[in-house]
Amino acid sequence: MNKIGVIGGRDSVLGFRALGLDTCIAENGEQAKAALHRMAKENYAIIYITEHLAAQIPAEIERRREDVSPAVILIPGREGSLGIGTAGVHAAAEKAVGADILSKRSKSLMGKIVKVSGPLVVASGLSEANMADVVRVGEQHLIGEILTMSGDSAAIQVYEETSGLGPGAEVVTTGAPLSVELGPGLIENIYDGIQRPLEVIRQKTGGNFLPRGEEVPALDREKKWDFTAVAKVGDHLIGGDVLGTVQETPSILHKIMMPPKMSGTVKEIKSGSFTVEDVVAVIETDKGETKELTMIQKWPVRVGRPYTKKYPPVTPLQSGQRIVDTFFPVAKGGTAAIPGPFGSGKTVMQHALAKWADVDLVVYIGCGERGNEMTDVLREFPELVDPRTGESLMKRTVLIANTSDMPVAAREASIYTGITIAEYFRDMGYAVAVIADSTSRWAEALREMSGRLEEMPGEEGYPAYLSSRLAQFYERAGVVECLGSDERQGSLTAVGAVSPPGGDLSEPVSQATMRIVKVFWALDSSLAYRRHFPAINWLNSYSLYLDSLRPWYSEHLGHEFLENREWAMAMLQEESNLNEIVQLVGKDSLSAKDQITLEVARMIREDFLQQNSFADNDAYSEYDRQARMLAMIRQYDTQCLSAAERGGNLSELFAIPAREKIGRAKGVPADQYKDAYANLLVEMEEQIAAIAEKGEKEE
């Protein structure tokens, strides 16, 4: 097959790329000359080059002017025409390949709209298009993706507002699936659902609303990064091997890796200051081809990035939230869901995880949520200090903002965009967390598109493939051995919020999620109304990671930690049973043991599980502190039972000064709690012993 290439500036080659031609971006004469040499070696039949670049290399152009193949044709660029290459374009093409193949190819890649139904557009005449291809729709070149194909007719979901589109408008396929750009510049950025940088667009347009058809590259093309080469000339590299590094933020060392499916020998590599489009290495592949590598990689969002091996998760994700870490832990590389009704604290819980989880990087996806919630993130994160690095939390955060007022189709893409970016950093060997808020809004987008496609609806109108799509998302989490020779490991933890209408956990999205995830933090509106936060119901929630995490707990916190956890869970369950009796006969009719159980269970609920995310000393609680607090409450229970057996007065036992101090123990500064808790234990023991002795004397 005859190949056609185009050399020009980025803006000049966009249209040719949409027609399916091979393009090479060159910003100066030197880059254009190198690209021309490469394309000539690779047997291109026609090479188009913009007049502005050709004018910088006149000798090279003149030398190739009479060559039959490749035919070098000058064309006007985005800068305008110089008038030196506009004549004889078709004649030159026919001289090279014997036919006007451009018009034939473009016809098969261009269609016409026949139907518009909200974000769904149906176009005919796209015989060479494929499912999942990205297309440009209408005069404004709106971004869309092909959902289904039937003959030469394609059903397209458009990621932008479709008002004004009508039958007859042109649709051009790019021939490539929806992909994200991966490279330096991702961190601290704010993207929409299809990776358009929102802050850059705002600066470019001067408005607060996203205009239609706006094309801005996801990564800054002008900013220079300090690239430090790690590989050396002559090294044989495989997919995933590190070519070099860029210190993107103080928290993250960005590793520039070989593309996953490439292997070869390094011919050139250099350290220095480069843009993401500059060539940093030249590789001779195992097939003998020469490939120039930049710091940008592209990857289709609906395809998981490859890895060497997947491992079972064995390390807990430390969140600093006591009810999570102690009662219902999630493992690094695990999956968790936060279901709950409106106002129960899902978003605050997810914010807390994003702030305090001990991961190297967080990808926060605001999928169809209210704009003020994303605003809270944007305001808080730059001001918050990462407890592990001392830097701003934004230095290790990527934000995907796809709010409820944005086009519904982009919601569907947003979680794939987010998890693909997360996989990229996982492949560097980092621990990454993906926070999706909320998957219910994503499922609603699926339902809307399914309805417009006139598919057979499933339960409550959701498509029949809802469960499989959710599984595709959550199953991209895990602990993996990354591609490459250094056997580095990375992890990806996926946490999704679910917003069931009215808090009904029997609805399809909640049920489908429960079948997939291994941790279920069930938020309870009754707890939220009582101002008990986090409002996670300890009787309805569960974690299936406890057995796999047991060795870690035993090694780092001792065997008694899990014993104390099981004791606390039993106390809360017992409290639930006793409350039914108390409502009938009153608290005073219970035995001393049962009254102590009620008091201790109240301490577990109010003093341990309840946590104030706005208090400096209580927002984050490390594992050692959690273990000491729980052990102290259990010690209080043990000593009270012993004192009661010796005749100690229960009212006095519940009113000792140490009891009040235990309630305030979570407010002790982080650098003082060890000594404070040790002193409190001694004090508590003395006070309870005094009441026990008094009881013995009275008897």
XYZ file of C-alpha atoms in Angstrom:
699
model
C 0.000 0.000 0.000
C 1.273 3.491 -0.906
C 1.997 5.610 2.118
C 1.388 9.339 2.375
C 3.086 11.511 4.977
C 2.691 15.131 6.050
C 5.381 17.288 7.694
C 4.336 20.537 9.365
C 3.578 22.376 12.559
C 1.110 20.837 14.965
C -1.825 22.973 13.890
C -1.041 22.474 10.208
C -1.178 18.658 10.316
C -4.347 18.213 12.400
C -6.662 18.054 9.393
C -4.457 15.532 7.621
C -4.346 13.378 10.726
C -8.157 13.360 10.760
C -8.046 11.947 7.208
C -5.905 9.071 8.391
C -2.581 10.244 6.913
C 0.731 9.742 8.695
C 1.880 13.035 10.183
C 5.141 14.270 11.624
C 5.243 17.440 13.689
C 8.244 19.676 12.960
C 8.738 23.145 14.395
C 11.897 24.143 12.506
C 13.962 23.331 9.427
C 16.279 20.894 11.235
C 13.341 18.781 12.463
C 11.716 18.943 9.012
C 14.925 17.749 7.306
C 15.254 14.802 9.707
C 11.596 13.856 9.176
C 12.011 14.068 5.384
C 15.034 11.726 5.475
C 13.192 9.243 7.657
C 10.068 9.172 5.511
C 12.120 8.773 2.325
C 13.860 5.722 3.837
C 10.505 4.228 4.844
C 9.270 4.249 1.228
C 6.608 6.927 1.423
C 5.081 7.623 -2.016
C 4.059 11.212 -1.266
C 5.430 13.569 1.353
C 3.573 16.841 1.923
C 5.564 19.579 3.655
C 4.382 23.062 4.588
C 5.842 25.927 2.606
C 7.241 27.680 5.687
C 9.315 24.637 6.592
C 10.356 23.990 3.001
C 11.645 27.549 2.724
C 14.109 26.748 5.561
C 15.613 23.733 3.722
C 15.642 24.826 0.023
C 18.643 22.669 -0.963
C 17.016 19.505 0.360
C 13.725 20.280 -1.429
C 15.505 21.045 -4.716
C 17.476 17.792 -4.544
C 14.258 15.757 -4.325
C 12.174 17.824 -6.761
C 12.576 15.516 -9.742
C 12.344 12.245 -7.803
C 9.438 10.056 -8.844
C 9.193 8.593 -5.356
C 8.828 10.085 -2.900
C 7.044 13.017 -4.482
C 7.701 16.026 -2.225
C 4.765 18.438 -2.454
C 4.677 21.877 -0.882
C 1.415 22.983 0.719
C 0.303 26.111 2.579
C 0.476 25.703 6.344
C -1.486 27.200 9.200
C 0.712 30.295 8.813
C -0.760 31.001 5.345
C 0.425 30.503 1.771
C 3.721 31.696 0.335
C 2.455 30.787 -3.138
C 5.294 28.408 -3.924
C 3.557 25.045 -3.683
C -0.097 25.450 -4.547
C 0.067 24.353 -8.195
C 0.241 20.837 -9.552
C -0.602 18.979 -6.347
C -2.764 16.353 -8.020
C -0.347 16.067 -10.935
C 2.505 15.354 -8.559
C 0.423 12.777 -6.728
C -0.448 11.001 -9.988
C 3.206 11.072 -10.998
C 4.051 9.248 -7.796
C 1.310 6.632 -7.556
C -0.643 6.784 -10.779
C -3.964 7.888 -9.281
C -5.641 10.494 -7.148
C -5.769 8.323 -4.040
C -6.438 11.208 -1.688
C -9.988 11.766 -2.860
C -10.780 8.030 -2.688
C -9.466 7.701 0.819
C -11.178 10.762 2.160
C -14.551 9.673 0.824
C -14.445 6.419 2.771
C -13.534 8.236 5.973
C -16.161 10.953 5.731
C -19.884 10.577 6.344
C -23.040 12.650 6.664
C -25.330 13.010 9.668
C -28.773 11.471 9.170
C -30.125 11.747 12.729
C -29.466 13.761 15.878
C -30.904 12.676 19.241
C -29.324 14.708 22.029
C -25.717 13.504 22.451
C -26.369 10.602 20.021
C -25.647 11.254 16.345
C -26.195 8.730 13.534
C -24.068 9.161 10.395
C -23.916 7.198 7.143
C -21.135 6.744 4.608
C -18.446 5.720 7.111
C -17.610 2.387 5.524
C -13.955 2.355 6.632
C -14.608 3.523 10.187
C -14.351 1.159 13.145
C -16.088 0.811 16.476
C -14.582 3.042 19.173
C -13.029 5.410 16.580
C -12.914 9.070 17.551
C -14.703 11.291 15.044
C -15.059 15.006 14.373
C -18.653 16.119 13.946
C -19.951 19.167 12.096
C -18.293 22.465 11.226
C -17.138 22.962 14.811
C -15.329 19.593 14.810
C -17.084 18.342 17.937
C -15.425 15.301 19.486
C -17.381 12.042 19.348
C -16.850 8.300 19.593
C -18.428 5.550 17.517
C -20.550 3.246 19.681
C -21.986 0.853 17.097
C -21.597 0.150 13.375
C -24.234 -1.215 11.008
C -23.013 -1.374 7.424
C -21.690 2.100 6.633
C -23.904 3.668 9.323
C -22.377 4.626 12.680
C -24.004 5.579 15.993
C -21.822 8.224 17.626
C -21.863 9.624 21.157
C -20.773 13.264 21.071
C -18.876 14.542 24.087
C -20.046 18.127 23.570
C -23.325 19.979 23.252
C -25.002 19.047 19.930
C -27.443 21.939 19.572
C -27.364 23.317 16.028
C -26.274 20.008 14.456
C -28.590 18.601 11.831
C -28.788 16.103 8.966
C -26.231 16.657 6.238
C -23.407 17.860 8.481
C -20.051 16.175 7.876
C -18.522 13.547 10.131
C -14.840 12.627 9.739
C -13.239 9.703 11.511
C -9.691 9.994 12.818
C -9.161 6.250 12.558
C -7.968 6.086 16.167
C -9.749 5.194 19.428
C -10.322 7.668 22.284
C -6.865 8.036 23.827
C -5.140 10.111 26.483
C -1.771 11.829 26.328
C 0.620 10.580 28.983
C 3.739 12.460 29.959
C 5.103 15.283 32.170
C 2.487 17.906 32.975
C -0.319 15.627 34.145
C 0.102 16.297 37.860
C -1.592 19.423 39.292
C -3.673 19.646 36.124
C -7.469 19.802 35.913
C -9.044 17.994 32.971
C -12.555 17.383 31.771
C -13.822 13.872 30.975
C -11.907 13.638 27.670
C -8.660 15.170 28.946
C -9.049 18.763 27.853
C -7.125 21.042 30.253
C -9.804 23.301 31.726
C -7.507 25.981 33.137
C -5.675 26.362 29.799
C -8.983 26.638 27.926
C -10.212 29.268 30.399
C -7.064 31.321 29.831
C -7.345 30.899 26.077
C -11.032 31.806 25.772
C -11.282 34.225 28.684
C -14.587 32.715 29.818
C -15.766 30.411 32.581
C -17.653 28.086 30.258
C -16.251 25.385 27.993
C -16.745 26.417 24.346
C -17.654 23.820 21.754
C -15.042 22.425 19.426
C -12.149 23.909 21.378
C -8.962 21.962 20.658
C -6.187 22.299 23.211
C -3.477 19.658 23.740
C -3.686 17.859 27.076
C 0.006 18.452 27.789
C 1.727 21.815 27.536
C 3.736 21.890 24.297
C 5.853 24.899 25.226
C 6.983 24.159 28.782
C 10.460 22.660 29.016
C 11.267 19.825 31.402
C 14.676 18.775 32.689
C 15.144 15.269 31.306
C 17.832 13.108 32.916
C 18.798 10.104 30.812
C 18.974 6.775 32.652
C 19.493 4.442 29.699
C 22.764 4.576 27.735
C 23.599 4.243 24.071
C 23.846 0.563 23.193
C 21.430 -0.622 25.911
C 18.817 -3.110 24.768
C 15.477 -2.076 26.254
C 12.095 -3.742 26.423
C 8.647 -2.244 26.886
C 8.370 -0.465 30.234
C 12.108 0.101 30.740
C 12.968 3.585 31.971
C 14.635 5.844 29.395
C 15.051 8.768 31.764
C 13.407 10.798 34.504
C 11.809 14.207 34.968
C 11.293 15.728 38.418
C 7.719 16.796 37.683
C 6.874 17.902 41.247
C 8.818 17.653 44.518
C 6.654 14.620 45.340
C 6.753 12.749 42.013
C 9.730 11.688 39.900
C 8.204 11.146 36.474
C 9.749 8.160 34.687
C 9.817 8.293 30.894
C 9.337 4.685 29.811
C 9.630 2.687 26.618
C 6.215 2.173 24.988
C 4.762 -1.144 26.198
C 4.893 -2.936 22.851
C 8.332 -1.709 21.747
C 11.781 -3.212 22.241
C 15.108 -2.313 20.713
C 18.565 -0.811 21.112
C 19.269 2.769 22.115
C 21.025 4.608 19.266
C 20.805 8.119 20.695
C 19.768 9.540 24.065
C 20.595 12.839 25.698
C 19.917 14.715 28.913
C 18.782 18.309 28.831
C 15.821 20.641 28.816
C 13.122 19.584 26.364
C 9.467 20.076 25.553
C 7.267 16.982 25.569
C 7.388 16.869 21.744
C 11.187 17.017 21.465
C 12.975 13.790 20.586
C 14.861 12.529 23.658
C 15.926 9.116 22.337
C 16.281 7.197 19.086
C 15.639 3.455 19.184
C 16.468 0.821 16.594
C 13.734 -1.747 17.064
C 14.250 -5.483 16.897
C 12.686 -5.333 13.406
C 15.411 -2.932 12.233
C 13.194 0.179 12.174
C 14.363 3.501 13.607
C 11.943 5.120 16.061
C 12.221 8.586 17.551
C 10.819 8.778 21.082
C 9.469 11.875 22.780
C 8.196 12.229 26.350
C 4.580 11.759 25.192
C 2.812 8.423 25.045
C -0.749 7.858 23.888
C -2.962 5.071 25.156
C -6.594 4.153 24.381
C -8.672 4.693 27.509
C -10.849 1.597 27.195
C -7.874 -0.764 27.088
C -6.039 -1.581 30.313
C -2.286 -0.997 30.201
C -0.316 -4.255 30.228
C 1.753 -5.606 33.111
C 3.924 -8.656 33.758
C 2.127 -10.230 36.707
C -0.652 -9.456 39.183
C -0.276 -10.189 42.919
C -2.822 -10.520 45.730
C -2.931 -7.351 47.858
C -1.307 -7.802 51.291
C -0.735 -4.223 52.545
C -3.490 -1.974 53.945
C -4.170 1.426 52.459
C -3.709 3.678 55.476
C -6.324 6.403 55.283
C -6.082 7.923 58.757
C -9.834 7.254 59.232
C -10.246 4.988 62.262
C -13.413 3.212 61.136
C -11.740 2.431 57.806
C -8.264 1.417 58.960
C -9.297 -0.577 62.034
C -12.741 -1.932 61.208
C -13.100 -2.127 57.406
C -9.670 -1.778 55.806
C -9.039 -1.690 52.069
C -5.784 -3.103 50.728
C -3.409 -1.273 48.405
C -4.480 -2.508 44.991
C -7.965 -3.290 46.282
C -11.453 -2.049 45.478
C -13.973 -0.287 47.691
C -17.366 1.345 47.372
C -19.013 4.095 49.420
C -22.791 3.927 48.985
C -25.099 6.289 50.758
C -28.033 8.669 50.360
C -27.831 12.404 49.766
C -26.178 14.284 52.639
C -24.612 11.258 54.313
C -21.030 12.364 53.691
C -19.865 10.438 50.579
C -17.954 13.332 49.100
C -16.379 14.352 52.427
C -15.309 10.741 52.938
C -13.750 10.630 49.489
C -12.015 13.945 50.086
C -10.556 12.515 53.317
C -9.257 9.465 51.424
C -7.748 11.647 48.713
C -6.104 13.881 51.329
C -4.667 11.337 53.733
C -4.314 7.962 52.018
C -0.689 6.756 52.009
C -0.355 6.588 48.241
C 2.124 8.318 45.991
C -0.500 9.812 43.713
C -4.270 10.394 43.660
C -6.490 10.667 40.590
C -9.759 12.284 41.676
C -12.644 11.918 39.217
C -15.626 14.203 39.765
C -18.089 12.309 37.579
C -21.391 14.136 37.230
C -21.228 15.683 40.688
C -22.146 19.229 41.637
C -19.739 21.974 40.691
C -19.419 23.293 44.246
C -17.974 19.934 45.345
C -15.180 20.181 42.772
C -14.689 23.798 43.858
C -14.111 22.584 47.428
C -11.405 20.245 46.150
C -9.734 23.013 44.150
C -9.758 25.347 47.141
C -8.692 22.854 49.803
C -6.043 20.698 48.164
C -3.491 23.438 47.364
C -3.640 24.571 51.006
C -3.424 21.127 52.615
C -0.033 19.647 53.433
C 0.690 16.026 52.603
C 1.682 14.426 55.942
C 4.217 12.173 54.197
C 6.083 14.676 52.024
C 5.340 18.058 53.579
C 4.320 19.384 50.156
C 0.932 20.599 48.951
C -1.504 17.791 48.160
C -1.901 19.133 44.619
C 1.718 18.107 44.001
C 0.520 14.508 43.858
C -2.986 14.936 42.476
C -4.600 14.780 39.031
C -8.187 16.090 38.835
C -10.824 15.020 36.328
C -13.711 17.481 36.633
C -16.832 16.449 34.791
C -19.615 18.195 36.642
C -23.364 17.642 36.358
C -23.854 20.561 33.936
C -21.384 19.169 31.386
C -22.522 16.958 28.494
C -23.718 13.600 29.757
C -21.681 11.507 27.282
C -18.385 12.814 28.675
C -19.292 11.318 32.070
C -19.082 7.897 30.514
C -15.537 8.566 29.301
C -14.307 10.325 32.450
C -13.727 7.248 34.630
C -11.806 5.542 31.814
C -9.699 8.653 31.304
C -8.937 8.785 35.036
C -8.042 5.129 35.475
C -5.799 5.135 32.366
C -3.800 8.049 33.806
C -3.630 6.126 37.105
C -2.326 2.993 35.330
C 0.403 5.066 33.693
C 1.764 6.152 37.078
C 1.248 2.635 38.462
C 3.550 1.415 35.666
C 6.277 3.678 37.072
C 6.127 1.674 40.303
C 3.962 4.069 42.328
C 1.022 3.354 44.626
C -1.945 5.154 43.049
C -5.518 5.676 44.239
C -8.462 6.439 41.944
C -11.368 8.171 43.646
C -14.532 8.128 41.483
C -17.393 10.349 42.660
C -19.814 8.980 41.679
C -20.305 5.813 39.650
C -24.088 6.269 39.902
C -23.870 9.378 37.730
C -21.688 7.435 35.318
C -24.287 4.660 35.224
C -26.986 7.263 34.521
C -24.992 8.391 31.482
C -24.857 4.757 30.331
C -28.615 4.510 30.789
C -29.287 7.650 28.775
C -27.070 6.596 25.874
C -28.539 3.080 25.933
C -32.059 4.532 25.750
C -31.158 6.727 22.799
C -29.632 3.705 21.046
C -33.011 1.994 21.578
C -31.391 -0.983 23.312
C -33.472 -3.391 25.354
C -33.501 -1.969 28.902
C -32.621 -4.002 31.968
C -33.615 -3.422 35.572
C -34.794 0.162 36.259
C -33.893 1.130 32.694
C -30.164 0.513 33.074
C -28.546 -1.381 30.192
C -28.083 -5.125 30.555
C -24.291 -4.654 30.385
C -24.143 -2.392 33.471
C -22.463 -5.056 35.640
C -19.830 -5.908 33.045
C -18.948 -2.235 32.497
C -18.565 -1.703 36.252
C -16.385 -4.807 36.446
C -14.187 -3.514 33.597
C -13.520 -0.416 35.671
C -12.862 -2.026 39.071
C -10.836 -4.936 37.687
C -8.178 -2.556 36.411
C -7.171 -2.112 40.067
C -4.533 -4.387 41.599
C -0.929 -4.875 42.681
C 1.207 -5.642 39.638
C 4.739 -6.289 38.565
C 5.254 -3.586 35.983
C 6.666 -4.078 32.509
C 10.413 -3.621 32.303
C 13.637 -5.287 33.361
C 13.822 -3.881 36.911
C 10.822 -5.880 38.268
C 9.331 -2.819 39.989
C 5.895 -3.128 41.586
C 3.023 -0.671 41.489
C -0.495 -0.669 42.871
C -3.785 0.884 41.839
C -6.619 1.183 44.369
C -10.099 1.998 43.075
C -12.690 3.625 45.348
C -16.077 4.506 43.911
C -18.997 6.358 45.473
C -22.525 5.141 44.804
C -25.514 7.469 45.150
C -28.606 5.245 45.326
C -31.888 7.174 45.152
C -33.290 7.485 48.663
C -30.440 5.405 50.059
C -31.963 2.216 48.627
C -29.076 -0.278 48.445
C -31.225 -2.771 46.528
C -31.091 -0.668 43.335
C -29.064 -2.055 40.369
C -25.883 0.089 40.612
C -25.391 -0.678 44.330
C -26.051 -4.373 43.830
C -23.753 -4.635 40.809
C -21.024 -2.809 42.723
C -21.387 -5.065 45.785
C -20.815 -8.124 43.611
C -17.481 -6.723 42.404
C -15.807 -4.784 45.225
C -14.347 -6.339 48.365
C -14.924 -3.445 50.756
C -18.314 -1.903 51.365
C -18.562 1.243 53.490
C -22.333 1.669 53.924
C -23.164 5.249 54.853
C -26.221 5.715 57.045
C -28.407 8.825 56.934
C -29.571 8.272 60.539
C -25.959 8.502 61.742
C -25.448 11.621 59.627
C -28.551 13.236 61.148
C -27.080 12.536 64.602
C -23.861 14.292 63.458
C -21.880 11.076 63.700
C -19.179 11.292 61.019
C -17.875 9.353 59.179
C -21.458 8.052 58.979
C -20.377 4.483 58.128
C -22.758 1.932 59.602
C -20.580 -0.638 61.421
C -23.318 -3.301 61.273
C -23.929 -3.108 57.490
C -20.376 -2.578 56.261
C -17.748 -5.229 55.582
C -14.198 -5.846 54.356
C -13.064 -9.073 52.699
C -9.373 -8.145 52.989
C -8.955 -8.897 56.704
C -7.546 -12.396 56.204
C -5.007 -11.315 53.594
C -3.962 -8.327 55.734
C -3.629 -10.333 58.961
C 0.139 -11.021 58.532
C 0.794 -7.287 58.061
C -1.199 -6.358 61.171
C 0.585 -9.020 63.225
C 4.013 -7.818 62.084
C 3.472 -4.079 62.510
C 0.865 -3.777 65.283
C 1.027 -7.104 67.133
C -1.519 -9.931 67.419
C -3.593 -8.024 69.964
C -4.659 -5.409 67.383
C -6.986 -7.713 65.460
C -8.114 -9.287 68.750
C -9.113 -5.812 69.971
C -10.892 -5.141 66.677
C -12.919 -8.337 66.943
C -13.726 -7.503 70.573
C -14.922 -3.999 69.575
C -17.123 -5.383 66.783
C -18.647 -7.872 69.235
C -19.333 -5.051 71.723
C -21.137 -2.986 69.084
C -23.210 -5.987 68.030
C -24.059 -6.710 71.658
C -25.055 -3.076 72.150
C -27.471 -3.336 69.230
C -29.115 -6.367 70.867
C -29.248 -4.744 74.340
C -30.850 -1.549 72.996
C -33.980 -3.517 72.172
C -34.207 -4.687 75.799
C -33.464 -1.211 77.156
C -36.382 0.212 75.201
C -38.673 -2.246 76.968
C -37.428 -2.381 80.568
C -34.968 0.497 80.951
C -31.199 0.598 81.472
C -31.256 0.203 85.264
C -32.825 -3.261 85.055
C -29.766 -4.643 83.209
C -26.956 -6.500 84.931
C -23.721 -4.720 85.811
C -21.930 -6.488 82.965
C -24.550 -5.353 80.414
C -24.479 -1.775 81.690
C -20.692 -1.733 81.307
C -21.118 -3.150 77.787
C -23.461 -0.283 76.871
C -21.072 2.311 78.284
C -18.008 0.840 76.578
C -19.868 0.491 73.256
C -20.785 4.186 73.542
C -17.075 4.962 74.054
C -16.187 2.963 70.927
C -18.802 4.847 68.911
C -18.220 8.372 70.181
C -14.589 8.360 71.262
C -13.097 6.049 68.641
C -15.254 5.801 65.516
C -16.471 9.394 65.431
C -13.886 11.606 63.792
C -13.774 15.304 62.959
C -12.210 15.899 59.541
C -12.013 19.649 60.240
C -9.999 19.305 63.485
C -6.243 19.447 62.995
C -5.427 16.710 65.512
C -8.339 14.437 64.621
C -8.541 14.623 60.822
C -5.760 12.060 60.477
C -5.028 9.228 62.915
C -2.055 6.943 62.301
C -2.219 3.189 62.874
C -0.168 3.159 66.079
C -2.408 5.813 67.605
C -5.547 3.872 66.606
C -4.174 0.686 68.170
C -3.344 2.479 71.451
C -6.780 4.153 71.645
C -8.631 0.881 71.102
C -6.405 -0.955 73.608
C -7.071 1.800 76.181
C -10.859 1.458 75.770
C -10.616 -2.327 76.145
C -8.477 -1.885 79.249
C -11.187 0.355 80.697
C -13.759 -2.386 80.021
C -11.632 -5.094 81.655
C -10.887 -3.037 84.761
C -14.512 -1.903 85.163
C -15.739 -5.505 85.026
C -13.176 -6.500 87.667
C -14.120 -3.539 89.893
C -17.844 -4.314 89.537
C -17.219 -7.880 90.704
C -15.501 -6.413 93.805
C -18.522 -4.247 94.561
C -17.492 -1.039 92.807
C -20.276 1.459 92.142
C -21.094 1.641 88.409
C -22.054 5.321 88.486
C -18.704 6.184 90.032
C -16.847 3.985 87.538
C -18.529 5.779 84.635
C -17.794 9.203 86.169
C -14.054 8.929 86.877
C -11.934 11.825 85.510
C -9.945 9.398 83.312
C -13.167 8.446 81.508
C -13.585 12.043 80.372
C -9.923 12.185 79.311
C -10.353 9.036 77.181
C -13.166 10.838 75.341
C -10.776 13.693 74.583
C -7.776 11.511 73.777
C -8.269 11.855 70.020
C -7.605 15.590 70.326
C -4.099 15.149 71.783
C -1.445 16.489 69.340
C 0.254 13.836 67.215
C 3.687 14.386 68.806
C 2.359 13.979 72.375
C -0.106 11.103 72.284
C 2.272 8.276 73.294
C 3.205 9.820 76.639
C -0.327 11.160 77.187
C -1.934 7.726 76.618
C 0.614 5.962 78.853
C -0.062 8.441 81.684
C -3.807 8.115 81.131
C -3.646 4.318 81.516
C -1.863 4.675 84.881
C -4.335 7.300 86.018
C -7.329 5.197 84.937
C -6.044 2.124 86.737
C -5.520 4.058 89.996
C -8.985 5.623 89.922
C -10.790 2.355 89.169
C -8.757 0.494 91.828
C -9.770 3.116 94.413
C -13.471 2.628 93.616
C -13.066 -1.182 93.781
C -11.407 -0.942 97.234
C -14.176 1.357 98.416
C -16.772 -1.198 97.219
C -15.048 -4.034 99.040
C -15.003 -2.039 102.314
C -18.711 -1.170 102.009
C -19.585 -4.832 101.497
